[in-house]
Amino acid sequence: MKCIFLSNVLDPEFANKNNINTISFADNTAQYQLILGLQKKYKDDLIIITPSYNDFTNYNHRAEDVILNNSIKCIGIKNNSKNKIIYYLTIIYNYYKELKKQLNIYQNEKIVIITNGSHIFRSLPVVLLQRKFKFKFVPFLISSVELPEYKGINHIIASYSKHAMKKIDGSITYVENNSTHYSNMPYVTVLFSLNENDIMLSNELIKNKKEDSKKTKIFFGGALTEINGIHHLIRLIEKSPDFCEYTICGDGDYKDKLIELQKKNPNKLKFLGPVSHSYVLELEHNSDYVIMLRDTDSKMGQYHSNYSLPSKIFEYMLSGTPIILNKYNAIPKELSKFIDPFENCNIDNIIEFLIKNKKPSKKMKKKALEGRNYIIKNATAEVQNKKIINFIEKIMKTNKI
């Protein structure tokens, strides 16, 4: 049996040091952790196809092997990263070309094709080749199936994802709704797998956690978008008492507004822009609270609250720092006992909470550390990949290929 993974994975160390606009750090971690499990199981029968990322002095990336962690070899396809449209067009064509080549070579073997998501740039080549070749198609739904935030032609292109879901044989998902709403095929629900290096760094940071008795330190790190509720966070900063000190890292649509807000409130906001992943972890561990106010007011926000689970929750929980967040359906039930979400993003309620709890109580700290212990034990590649491998084996036994 051959397992083919259509990904856009980067070497983890490279991803940590470079700001690459074609993939998020969380998506990269999710893919890399899955690859570890697939390689352990299938060894030489695992074929990874991914865009190459050589020569960042220009936009054209030639086709050449991509090596992950100095040991895992991937087939790197040619692409052009000048802008998103050109990038997507080049990878669709070259995914198709390389996948067809591999299917021709191994057409007499059982094959499962896993894709990073169901989006058109990886699912279209698979669906087109279903007409000629026999294989099982299993997307890894790291993010939501649809992308309602896309507008115009991008929205039309992105809508193909829900059609691709009708062609699958099963799916791997973080949020059950993604699998049950768009398909009637089997699925397995998993947790985001933490990086072992992050866990080791977290252990060191926990030992050396810095306490500050003067300010209430609140941290946010991530994409500065409406989906991530940055508009709510800005209003919270504006209305918060002077004892609150917010640190925000990241890039996105609200960058300029945060720069202006920092100028007006230099003692209340530190906006750092994009920083290294390791520094983000350090800031999370040394804060009193970490915060994530997911938008649930707009139509787009309501969609993502039901179909999209930010990996940031797992990163936040790893820090052992109490989390300020609002309630939404995509949060796994098994994590809910370790967090106490607000009903919504009502700013006055959050400020009232901060006035009463300038520093987290012993009960809050205890619950946060219990949550940390739970995900360190369960949100790992070893535990989650075992579920995925068992699911793939089950899919390969159903019906004839």
Coordinates of C-alpha atoms in Angstrom, one line a residue:
M1 CA 0.0 0.0 0.0
K2 CA 1.1 3.5 -0.8
C3 CA 0.2 6.6 1.2
I4 CA 0.5 9.9 -0.8
F5 CA 0.3 13.2 1.2
L6 CA -0.4 16.4 -0.8
S7 CA 0.9 19.0 1.6
N8 CA 2.5 22.5 1.7
V9 CA 4.7 21.7 4.7
L10 CA 7.9 23.5 5.5
D11 CA 10.8 22.3 7.6
P12 CA 9.8 23.3 11.2
E13 CA 13.1 25.1 12.0
F14 CA 12.8 27.1 8.7
A15 CA 9.2 28.0 9.5
N16 CA 10.1 29.2 12.9
K17 CA 12.8 31.6 11.6
N18 CA 11.0 32.8 8.5
N19 CA 7.7 34.6 7.8
I20 CA 6.3 32.7 4.8
N21 CA 3.0 34.0 3.5
T22 CA 1.9 30.8 1.8
I23 CA 1.3 28.9 5.1
S24 CA 0.5 29.6 8.7
F25 CA 2.8 28.3 11.5
A26 CA -0.1 26.3 13.0
D27 CA -1.0 24.6 9.7
N28 CA 2.7 23.7 9.2
T29 CA 2.9 22.1 12.7
A30 CA -0.3 20.1 12.1
Q31 CA 1.0 18.7 8.8
Y32 CA 4.5 18.0 10.2
Q33 CA 3.1 16.1 13.2
L34 CA 0.9 14.0 10.9
I35 CA 3.9 13.3 8.7
L36 CA 5.8 11.9 11.7
G37 CA 3.1 9.3 12.2
L38 CA 2.7 8.5 8.6
Q39 CA 6.5 8.0 8.1
K40 CA 6.7 5.8 11.2
K41 CA 3.9 3.6 9.9
Y42 CA 4.5 3.5 6.1
K43 CA 8.2 4.3 5.9
D44 CA 9.3 4.1 2.2
D45 CA 5.6 3.7 1.2
L46 CA 4.9 7.3 2.2
I47 CA 5.2 9.8 -0.7
I48 CA 5.0 13.5 0.3
I49 CA 4.4 16.0 -2.5
T50 CA 4.8 19.7 -1.5
P51 CA 5.7 23.0 -3.1
S52 CA 9.5 23.6 -2.9
Y53 CA 10.7 26.8 -1.2
N54 CA 14.2 27.2 -2.4
D55 CA 15.7 30.6 -3.4
F56 CA 13.6 33.2 -1.6
T57 CA 15.6 35.9 -3.4
N58 CA 12.9 35.7 -6.1
Y59 CA 9.4 34.3 -6.5
N60 CA 10.2 31.3 -8.8
H61 CA 10.9 28.1 -6.9
R62 CA 12.3 25.3 -9.0
A63 CA 11.3 21.6 -8.5
E64 CA 13.6 19.9 -6.1
D65 CA 13.4 17.7 -3.1
V66 CA 12.4 19.2 0.3
I67 CA 14.0 17.7 3.4
L68 CA 12.2 18.0 6.7
N69 CA 14.3 17.8 9.9
N70 CA 17.3 16.6 8.0
S71 CA 15.7 13.2 7.5
I72 CA 12.2 13.2 5.8
K73 CA 12.4 13.5 2.0
C74 CA 9.6 15.2 0.1
I75 CA 9.0 15.7 -3.6
G76 CA 9.2 19.4 -4.1
I77 CA 7.1 20.8 -7.0
K78 CA 7.8 24.0 -9.0
N79 CA 5.8 27.1 -8.0
N80 CA 5.7 30.8 -8.2
S81 CA 4.9 32.7 -5.0
K82 CA 4.6 36.2 -6.5
N83 CA 1.0 36.5 -5.4
K84 CA -1.7 34.1 -4.2
I85 CA -3.5 33.6 -7.6
I86 CA -0.2 32.8 -9.4
Y87 CA 0.9 30.6 -6.5
Y88 CA -2.4 28.6 -6.5
L89 CA -2.4 28.2 -10.3
T90 CA 1.2 26.9 -10.4
I91 CA 0.7 24.4 -7.6
I92 CA -2.6 23.1 -8.9
Y93 CA -0.9 22.3 -12.2
N94 CA 2.2 20.8 -10.6
Y95 CA 0.4 18.8 -8.0
Y96 CA -1.7 17.3 -10.8
K97 CA 1.4 16.6 -12.9
E98 CA 3.4 14.9 -10.1
L99 CA 0.4 13.0 -8.6
K100 CA -0.4 11.6 -12.0
K101 CA 3.2 10.4 -12.4
Q102 CA 3.1 8.7 -9.0
L103 CA -0.3 7.1 -9.7
N104 CA 1.0 5.7 -13.0
I105 CA 4.0 4.2 -11.2
Y106 CA 2.0 2.5 -8.5
Q107 CA -1.4 1.9 -10.3
N108 CA -1.3 -1.8 -9.3
E109 CA -1.1 -1.1 -5.6
K110 CA -3.6 0.1 -3.1
I111 CA -3.3 3.9 -2.6
V112 CA -4.7 6.4 -0.1
I113 CA -4.3 10.1 -0.9
I114 CA -4.4 12.5 2.0
T115 CA -4.6 16.2 1.3
N116 CA -4.0 19.2 3.5
G117 CA -7.6 20.4 3.5
S118 CA -10.3 20.1 0.9
H119 CA -9.4 23.4 -0.8
I120 CA -9.3 23.5 -4.6
F121 CA -5.5 23.8 -5.0
R122 CA -5.0 20.4 -3.5
S123 CA -8.4 18.7 -4.0
L124 CA -8.9 19.5 -7.7
P125 CA -5.9 17.5 -8.9
V126 CA -7.2 14.5 -6.8
V127 CA -10.8 14.7 -8.1
L128 CA -9.6 15.0 -11.7
L129 CA -7.5 12.0 -11.4
Q130 CA -10.3 9.9 -9.8
R131 CA -11.7 9.5 -13.3
K132 CA -8.7 7.5 -14.4
F133 CA -7.2 5.9 -11.3
K134 CA -8.5 4.0 -8.3
F135 CA -7.5 5.2 -4.8
K136 CA -9.0 6.4 -1.5
F137 CA -9.3 10.2 -1.0
V138 CA -9.0 11.4 2.7
P139 CA -8.6 15.1 3.3
F140 CA -7.0 16.3 6.6
L141 CA -9.4 19.2 7.5
I142 CA -7.0 21.4 9.5
S143 CA -9.2 24.5 8.9
S144 CA -12.8 24.9 7.9
V145 CA -14.1 23.6 4.6
E146 CA -15.5 27.0 3.4
L147 CA -13.8 30.4 3.6
P148 CA -16.6 32.9 3.9
E149 CA -14.2 35.8 4.4
Y150 CA -13.0 35.5 0.8
K151 CA -14.7 37.9 -1.6
G152 CA -15.3 38.1 -5.4
I153 CA -13.5 35.6 -7.6
N154 CA -11.6 34.2 -4.5
H155 CA -15.0 33.3 -2.9
I156 CA -16.2 31.6 -6.1
I157 CA -12.9 29.6 -6.3
A158 CA -13.0 28.7 -2.6
S159 CA -16.6 27.4 -2.8
Y160 CA -15.2 24.4 -4.8
S161 CA -14.2 22.9 -1.4
K162 CA -17.7 21.8 -0.5
H163 CA -18.0 20.1 -3.9
A164 CA -14.8 18.2 -3.4
M165 CA -16.1 16.9 -0.1
K166 CA -18.7 14.9 -2.1
K167 CA -15.8 13.0 -3.7
I168 CA -14.1 11.8 -0.5
D169 CA -13.9 8.4 1.1
G170 CA -13.4 9.7 4.6
S171 CA -11.9 12.6 6.5
I172 CA -9.6 13.6 9.4
T173 CA -10.9 16.6 11.3
Y174 CA -10.5 18.8 14.3
V175 CA -14.1 19.9 14.3
E176 CA -16.8 17.3 13.8
N177 CA -19.2 19.7 11.9
N178 CA -16.7 19.9 9.0
S179 CA -17.1 16.2 8.3
T180 CA -20.8 15.6 9.2
H181 CA -22.1 18.8 7.4
Y182 CA -20.4 18.3 4.1
S183 CA -20.2 14.5 3.7
N184 CA -21.8 11.3 4.9
M185 CA -18.6 9.4 4.7
P186 CA -16.6 8.1 7.8
Y187 CA -14.4 10.5 9.7
V188 CA -12.1 10.6 12.7
T189 CA -12.0 13.6 15.1
V190 CA -8.5 14.4 16.5
L191 CA -6.9 17.0 18.7
F192 CA -4.2 19.4 17.4
S193 CA -0.8 17.7 18.0
L194 CA 1.7 19.8 19.9
N195 CA 5.3 20.0 18.8
E196 CA 7.7 18.2 21.2
N197 CA 10.1 21.1 21.1
D198 CA 7.3 23.4 22.2
I199 CA 6.5 21.1 25.1
M200 CA 10.2 21.0 26.2
L201 CA 10.5 24.8 26.0
S202 CA 7.2 25.1 27.9
N203 CA 8.6 22.9 30.7
E204 CA 11.6 25.3 31.1
L205 CA 9.4 28.4 31.0
I206 CA 7.1 27.0 33.6
K207 CA 10.0 26.5 36.0
N208 CA 11.2 30.1 35.4
K209 CA 7.9 31.9 35.2
K210 CA 8.2 35.5 36.1
E211 CA 5.7 37.2 38.4
D212 CA 4.8 40.9 38.3
S213 CA 2.7 42.2 41.2
K214 CA 2.0 45.6 39.7
K215 CA 0.3 45.2 36.3
T216 CA -2.2 42.7 35.0
K217 CA -0.4 41.3 32.0
I218 CA -2.7 40.1 29.1
F219 CA -1.3 38.6 25.9
F220 CA -2.6 37.9 22.4
G221 CA -0.6 36.3 19.6
G222 CA -1.9 35.4 16.2
A223 CA -3.4 36.7 13.0
L224 CA -4.8 40.3 13.4
T225 CA -8.2 39.5 11.8
E226 CA -11.8 40.0 12.4
I227 CA -12.3 36.2 12.8
N228 CA -9.9 36.4 15.7
G229 CA -11.9 39.2 17.2
I230 CA -9.2 41.9 17.1
H231 CA -11.9 44.6 16.8
H232 CA -13.3 43.4 20.1
L233 CA -9.8 43.3 21.6
I234 CA -9.2 46.9 20.5
R235 CA -12.3 48.1 22.2
L236 CA -11.3 46.1 25.4
I237 CA -7.9 47.8 25.5
E238 CA -9.5 51.2 25.0
K239 CA -11.9 50.7 27.9
S240 CA -9.6 48.8 30.3
P241 CA -8.3 50.3 33.5
D242 CA -4.7 51.5 33.7
F243 CA -3.6 48.5 35.7
C244 CA -4.0 46.4 32.5
E245 CA -1.0 45.9 30.2
Y246 CA -1.7 44.2 26.9
T247 CA 1.0 42.7 24.7
I248 CA 0.0 41.8 21.1
C249 CA 2.1 39.9 18.5
G250 CA 1.2 39.2 14.9
D251 CA 0.3 40.6 11.5
G252 CA -2.9 41.3 9.6
D253 CA -5.7 43.6 8.7
Y254 CA -5.7 45.5 12.1
K255 CA -1.9 46.2 12.3
D256 CA -2.2 49.9 11.5
K257 CA -5.1 50.4 14.0
L258 CA -3.0 48.7 16.7
I259 CA 0.0 50.9 15.9
E260 CA -2.2 54.0 16.3
L261 CA -3.7 52.6 19.5
Q262 CA -0.3 52.0 21.0
K263 CA 0.7 55.7 20.3
K264 CA -2.4 56.8 22.3
N265 CA -2.0 54.3 25.1
P266 CA 1.8 53.5 25.4
N267 CA 1.4 52.4 29.0
K268 CA -1.5 50.0 28.2
L269 CA -0.4 48.4 25.0
K270 CA 2.8 46.9 23.6
F271 CA 2.3 46.0 19.9
L272 CA 5.3 43.9 18.8
G273 CA 4.2 42.9 15.3
P274 CA 5.5 39.5 14.0
V275 CA 7.9 37.8 16.3
S276 CA 9.5 34.3 16.5
H277 CA 7.3 31.4 17.7
S278 CA 9.6 30.7 20.7
Y279 CA 9.3 34.3 21.8
V280 CA 5.5 34.0 21.6
L281 CA 5.6 31.0 23.9
E282 CA 7.7 32.9 26.3
L283 CA 5.3 35.8 26.4
E284 CA 2.3 33.4 26.9
H285 CA 4.0 31.8 29.9
N286 CA 4.9 35.1 31.6
S287 CA 1.5 36.7 31.3
D288 CA -1.3 36.7 33.9
Y289 CA -3.9 35.9 31.2
V290 CA -3.9 35.0 27.5
I291 CA -6.8 36.2 25.5
M292 CA -8.8 35.1 22.4
L293 CA -12.1 36.7 21.6
R294 CA -13.4 34.9 18.6
D295 CA -16.0 36.9 16.6
T296 CA -19.5 35.4 16.7
D297 CA -21.5 38.5 15.7
S298 CA -21.0 38.5 11.9
K299 CA -22.2 35.8 9.5
M300 CA -18.5 35.0 8.8
G301 CA -17.8 34.8 12.6
Q302 CA -20.8 32.6 13.2
Y303 CA -19.6 30.2 10.5
H304 CA -16.1 29.9 11.9
S305 CA -17.4 29.5 15.5
N306 CA -19.1 26.3 14.3
Y307 CA -16.5 25.0 11.8
S308 CA -13.1 26.3 12.8
L309 CA -11.0 25.5 15.8
P310 CA -7.9 27.7 16.3
S311 CA -4.8 25.8 17.3
K312 CA -4.0 28.8 19.5
I313 CA -6.2 27.2 22.2
F314 CA -3.8 24.3 22.5
E315 CA -0.8 26.6 22.5
Y316 CA -2.4 28.8 25.2
M317 CA -3.3 25.7 27.3
L318 CA 0.3 24.5 27.0
S319 CA 1.4 27.7 28.8
G320 CA -0.6 26.9 31.9
T321 CA -1.8 30.5 31.8
P322 CA -5.6 31.1 32.4
I323 CA -7.4 31.9 29.2
I324 CA -9.9 34.7 28.6
L325 CA -12.2 33.7 25.7
N326 CA -15.8 33.6 24.7
K327 CA -18.0 30.5 24.1
Y328 CA -18.3 28.9 20.7
N329 CA -19.3 25.5 19.4
A330 CA -16.0 24.4 17.8
I331 CA -14.3 24.0 21.2
P332 CA -13.9 20.3 21.9
K333 CA -16.0 19.1 24.8
E334 CA -13.0 17.3 26.4
L335 CA -11.3 20.7 26.8
S336 CA -14.3 22.6 28.1
K337 CA -13.7 21.5 31.7
F338 CA -10.4 23.3 31.8
I339 CA -11.7 26.7 30.7
D340 CA -14.4 29.1 31.8
P341 CA -15.6 31.0 28.7
F342 CA -17.6 34.2 28.7
E343 CA -21.0 33.8 27.0
N344 CA -20.0 36.4 24.4
C345 CA -17.6 39.2 23.7
N346 CA -19.3 41.7 25.9
I347 CA -16.5 44.1 26.8
D348 CA -18.0 45.4 30.1
N349 CA -18.3 41.9 31.5
I350 CA -14.7 41.2 30.7
I351 CA -13.6 44.5 32.3
E352 CA -15.7 43.7 35.4
F353 CA -13.9 40.3 35.6
L354 CA -10.5 41.9 35.4
I355 CA -11.3 44.4 38.1
K356 CA -12.3 41.6 40.4
N357 CA -9.4 39.4 39.3
K358 CA -6.4 41.6 38.7
K359 CA -4.4 38.4 39.2
P360 CA -5.6 34.9 38.6
S361 CA -7.0 33.1 41.7
K362 CA -5.5 29.8 42.9
K363 CA -8.5 28.0 41.5
M364 CA -7.9 29.5 38.1
K365 CA -4.2 28.6 38.1
K366 CA -5.0 25.1 39.2
K367 CA -7.5 24.6 36.4
A368 CA -5.1 26.0 33.8
L369 CA -2.4 23.7 35.0
E370 CA -4.8 20.7 34.9
G371 CA -5.6 21.6 31.3
R372 CA -1.9 21.9 30.5
N373 CA -1.3 18.4 31.9
Y374 CA -4.2 17.0 29.9
I375 CA -3.0 18.3 26.5
I376 CA 0.6 17.3 27.2
K377 CA -0.6 13.8 27.7
N378 CA -3.2 13.7 24.9
A379 CA -2.5 16.4 22.3
T380 CA 0.6 14.7 21.0
A381 CA 1.6 13.2 17.6
E382 CA 1.9 9.8 19.2
V383 CA -1.6 9.7 20.6
Q384 CA -3.4 11.4 17.7
N385 CA -1.5 9.7 14.9
K386 CA -2.5 6.4 16.3
K387 CA -6.1 7.3 15.9
I388 CA -5.4 8.6 12.4
I389 CA -3.5 5.4 11.3
N390 CA -6.2 3.2 12.7
F391 CA -8.8 5.2 10.7
I392 CA -6.8 5.0 7.4
E393 CA -6.4 1.2 7.8
K394 CA -10.1 0.9 8.4
I395 CA -10.9 3.0 5.3
M396 CA -8.6 0.9 3.2
K397 CA -10.5 -2.2 4.2
T398 CA -13.9 -0.9 3.2
N399 CA -15.1 -1.8 -0.3
K400 CA -12.7 -2.6 -3.1
I401 CA -10.4 0.0 -4.5

